[in-house]
C-alpha positions as protocol buffer text, in pm:
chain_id: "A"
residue {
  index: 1
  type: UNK
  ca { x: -4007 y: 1768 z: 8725 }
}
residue {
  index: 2
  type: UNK
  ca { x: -3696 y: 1742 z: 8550 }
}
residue {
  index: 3
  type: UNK
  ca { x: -3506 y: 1808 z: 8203 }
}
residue {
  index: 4
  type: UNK
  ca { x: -3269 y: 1582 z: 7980 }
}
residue {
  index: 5
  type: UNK
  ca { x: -2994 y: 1695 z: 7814 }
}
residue {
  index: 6
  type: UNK
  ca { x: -2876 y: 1439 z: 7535 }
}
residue {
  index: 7
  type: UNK
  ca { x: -2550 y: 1587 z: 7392 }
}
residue {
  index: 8
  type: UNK
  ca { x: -2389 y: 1427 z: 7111 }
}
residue {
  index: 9
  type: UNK
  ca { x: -2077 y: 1415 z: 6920 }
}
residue {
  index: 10
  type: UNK
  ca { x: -2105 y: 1140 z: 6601 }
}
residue {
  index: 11
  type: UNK
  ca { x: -1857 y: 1106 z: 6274 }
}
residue {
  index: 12
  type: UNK
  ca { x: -1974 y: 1216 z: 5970 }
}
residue {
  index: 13
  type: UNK
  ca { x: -1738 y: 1142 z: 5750 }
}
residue {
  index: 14
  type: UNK
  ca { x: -1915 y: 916 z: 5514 }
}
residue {
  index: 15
  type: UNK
  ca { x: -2238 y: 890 z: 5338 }
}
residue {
  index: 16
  type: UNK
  ca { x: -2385 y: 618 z: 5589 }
}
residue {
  index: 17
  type: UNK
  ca { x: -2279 y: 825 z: 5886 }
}
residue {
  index: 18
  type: UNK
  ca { x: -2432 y: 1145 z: 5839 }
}
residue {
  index: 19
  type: UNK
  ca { x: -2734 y: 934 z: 5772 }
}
residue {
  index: 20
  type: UNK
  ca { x: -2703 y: 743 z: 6111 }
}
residue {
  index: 21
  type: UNK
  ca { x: -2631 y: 1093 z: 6261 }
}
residue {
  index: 22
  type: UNK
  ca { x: -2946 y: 1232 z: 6085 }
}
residue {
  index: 23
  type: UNK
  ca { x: -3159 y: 968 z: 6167 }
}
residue {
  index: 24
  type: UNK
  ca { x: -3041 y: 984 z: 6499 }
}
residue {
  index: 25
  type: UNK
  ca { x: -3126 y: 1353 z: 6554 }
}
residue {
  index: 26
  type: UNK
  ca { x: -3479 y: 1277 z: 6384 }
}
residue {
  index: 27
  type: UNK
  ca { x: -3544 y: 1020 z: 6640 }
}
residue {
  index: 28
  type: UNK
  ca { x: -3518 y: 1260 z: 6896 }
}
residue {
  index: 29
  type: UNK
  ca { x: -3730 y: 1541 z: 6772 }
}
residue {
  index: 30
  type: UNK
  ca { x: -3970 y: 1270 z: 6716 }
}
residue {
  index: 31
  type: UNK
  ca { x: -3976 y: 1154 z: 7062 }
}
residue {
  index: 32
  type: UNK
  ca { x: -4067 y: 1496 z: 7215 }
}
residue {
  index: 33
  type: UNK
  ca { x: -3707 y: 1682 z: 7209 }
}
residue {
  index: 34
  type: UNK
  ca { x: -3594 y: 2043 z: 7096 }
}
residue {
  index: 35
  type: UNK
  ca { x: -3258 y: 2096 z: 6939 }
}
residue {
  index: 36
  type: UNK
  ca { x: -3085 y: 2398 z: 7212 }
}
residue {
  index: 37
  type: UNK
  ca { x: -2796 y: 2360 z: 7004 }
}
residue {
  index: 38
  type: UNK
  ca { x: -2660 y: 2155 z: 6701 }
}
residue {
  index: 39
  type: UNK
  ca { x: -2551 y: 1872 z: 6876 }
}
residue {
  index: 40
  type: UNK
  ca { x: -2784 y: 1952 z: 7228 }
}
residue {
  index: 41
  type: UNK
  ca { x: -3140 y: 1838 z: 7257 }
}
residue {
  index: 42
  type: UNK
  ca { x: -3364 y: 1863 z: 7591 }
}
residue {
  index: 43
  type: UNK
  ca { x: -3672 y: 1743 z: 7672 }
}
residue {
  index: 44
  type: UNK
  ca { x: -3880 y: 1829 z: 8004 }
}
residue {
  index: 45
  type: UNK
  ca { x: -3988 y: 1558 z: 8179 }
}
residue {
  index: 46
  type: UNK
  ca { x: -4307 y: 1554 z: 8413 }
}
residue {
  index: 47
  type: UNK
  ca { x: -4122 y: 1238 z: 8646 }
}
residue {
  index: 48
  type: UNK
  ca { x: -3790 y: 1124 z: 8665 }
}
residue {
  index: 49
  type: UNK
  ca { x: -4005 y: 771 z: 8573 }
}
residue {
  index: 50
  type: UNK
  ca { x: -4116 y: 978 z: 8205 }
}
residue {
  index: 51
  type: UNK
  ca { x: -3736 y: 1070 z: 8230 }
}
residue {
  index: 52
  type: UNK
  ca { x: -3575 y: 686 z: 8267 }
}
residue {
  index: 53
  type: UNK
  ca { x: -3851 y: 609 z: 7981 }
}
residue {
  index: 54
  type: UNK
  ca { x: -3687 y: 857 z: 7710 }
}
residue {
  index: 55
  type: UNK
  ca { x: -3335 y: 714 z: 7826 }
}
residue {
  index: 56
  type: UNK
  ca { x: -3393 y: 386 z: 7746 }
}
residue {
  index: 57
  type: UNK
  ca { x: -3539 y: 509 z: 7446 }
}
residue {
  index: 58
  type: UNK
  ca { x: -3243 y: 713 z: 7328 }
}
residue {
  index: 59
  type: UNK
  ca { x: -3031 y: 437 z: 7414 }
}
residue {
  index: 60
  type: UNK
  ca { x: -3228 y: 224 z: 7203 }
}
residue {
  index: 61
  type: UNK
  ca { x: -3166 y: 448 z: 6861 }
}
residue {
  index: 62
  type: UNK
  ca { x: -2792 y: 481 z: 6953 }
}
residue {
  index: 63
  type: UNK
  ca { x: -2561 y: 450 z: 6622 }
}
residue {
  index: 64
  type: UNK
  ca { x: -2284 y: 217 z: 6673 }
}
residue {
  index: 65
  type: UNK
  ca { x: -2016 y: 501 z: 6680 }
}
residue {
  index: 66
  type: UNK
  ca { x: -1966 y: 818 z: 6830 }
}
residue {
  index: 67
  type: UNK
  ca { x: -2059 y: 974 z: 7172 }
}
residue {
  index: 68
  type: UNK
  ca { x: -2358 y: 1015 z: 7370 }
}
residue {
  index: 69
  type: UNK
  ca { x: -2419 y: 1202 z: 7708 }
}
residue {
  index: 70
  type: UNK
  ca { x: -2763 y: 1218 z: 7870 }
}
residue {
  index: 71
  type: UNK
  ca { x: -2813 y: 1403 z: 8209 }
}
residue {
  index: 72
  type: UNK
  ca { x: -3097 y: 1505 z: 8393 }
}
residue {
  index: 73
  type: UNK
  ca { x: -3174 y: 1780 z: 8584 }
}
residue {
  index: 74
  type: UNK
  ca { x: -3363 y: 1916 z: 8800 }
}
residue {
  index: 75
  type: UNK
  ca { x: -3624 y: 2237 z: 8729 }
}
residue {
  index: 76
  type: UNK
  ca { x: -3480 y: 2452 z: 8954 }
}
residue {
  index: 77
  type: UNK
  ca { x: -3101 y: 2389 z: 8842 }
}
residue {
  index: 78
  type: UNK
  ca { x: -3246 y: 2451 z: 8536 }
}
residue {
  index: 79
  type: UNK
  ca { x: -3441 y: 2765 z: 8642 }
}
residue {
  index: 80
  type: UNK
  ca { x: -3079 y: 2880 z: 8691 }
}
residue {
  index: 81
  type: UNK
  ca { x: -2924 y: 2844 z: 8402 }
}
residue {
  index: 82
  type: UNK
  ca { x: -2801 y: 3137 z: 8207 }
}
residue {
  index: 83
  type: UNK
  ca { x: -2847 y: 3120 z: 7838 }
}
residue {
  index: 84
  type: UNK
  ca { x: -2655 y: 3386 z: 7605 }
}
residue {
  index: 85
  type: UNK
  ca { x: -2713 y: 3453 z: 7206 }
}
residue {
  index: 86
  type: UNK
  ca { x: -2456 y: 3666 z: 7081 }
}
residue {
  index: 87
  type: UNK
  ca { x: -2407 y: 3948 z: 7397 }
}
residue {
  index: 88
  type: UNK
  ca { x: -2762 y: 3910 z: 7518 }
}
residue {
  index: 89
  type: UNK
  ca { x: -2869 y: 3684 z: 7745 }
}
residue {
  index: 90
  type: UNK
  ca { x: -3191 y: 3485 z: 7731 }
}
residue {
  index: 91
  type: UNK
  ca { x: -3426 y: 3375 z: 8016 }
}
residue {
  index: 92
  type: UNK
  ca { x: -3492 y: 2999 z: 7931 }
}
residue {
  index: 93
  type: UNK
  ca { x: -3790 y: 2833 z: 7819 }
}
residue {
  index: 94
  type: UNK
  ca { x: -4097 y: 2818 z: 8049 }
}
residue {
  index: 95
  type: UNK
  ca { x: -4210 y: 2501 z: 8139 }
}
residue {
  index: 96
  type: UNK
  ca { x: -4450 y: 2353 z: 7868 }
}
residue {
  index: 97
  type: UNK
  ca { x: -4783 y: 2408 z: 7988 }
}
residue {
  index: 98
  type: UNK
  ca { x: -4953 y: 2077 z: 7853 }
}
residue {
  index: 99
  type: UNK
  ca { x: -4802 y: 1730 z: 7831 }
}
residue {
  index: 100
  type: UNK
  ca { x: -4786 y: 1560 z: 7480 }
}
residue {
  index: 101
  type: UNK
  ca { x: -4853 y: 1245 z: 7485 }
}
residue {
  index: 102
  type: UNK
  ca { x: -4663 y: 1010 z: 7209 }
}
């Protein structure tokens, strides 16, 4: 089981860039990710198989400027992570308990 982290930084600057950013950002809630911050989406993945499929789909929706990181990682690295809002900190999100199938 693993997650994927795309993390983004795209110009916005003009009309047609904000709507190649949005679109972008669409595409990925569409294909199964959450936002975990503006420009940070994840997305657990049952395989790193499932995982390799949503990579070549991201990179498939890419706009033509800006920067894109994707990394996967393993459940238990990210059973460890520590998540903070404001001075609290957070436990993350449980592992979804059915598969969606798009």
């Amino acid at each position: 089981m693993m997650w994927l982290y795309v993390m983004f930084d795209l110009p916005v600057l003009t009309p047609d860039e904000r709507r190649r950013a949005t679109r972008f950002r669409k595409t990925l809630l569409d294909c199964g990710f959450e936002m975990a911050q503006f420009s940070v989406y994840l997305r657990f993945c049952e395989s790193k198989e499932t995982a390799e499929t949503h990579i070549r789909k991201v990179q498939s929706v890419l706009p033509p400027a800006g920067c894109v990181h994707i990394i996967t990682i393993t459940d238990k690295q990210y059973g460890n992570a520590r998540i903070f809002q404001g001075t609290m900190q957070k436990r993350p999100p449980e592992n979804p308990d059915q598969l969606v199938l798009l």
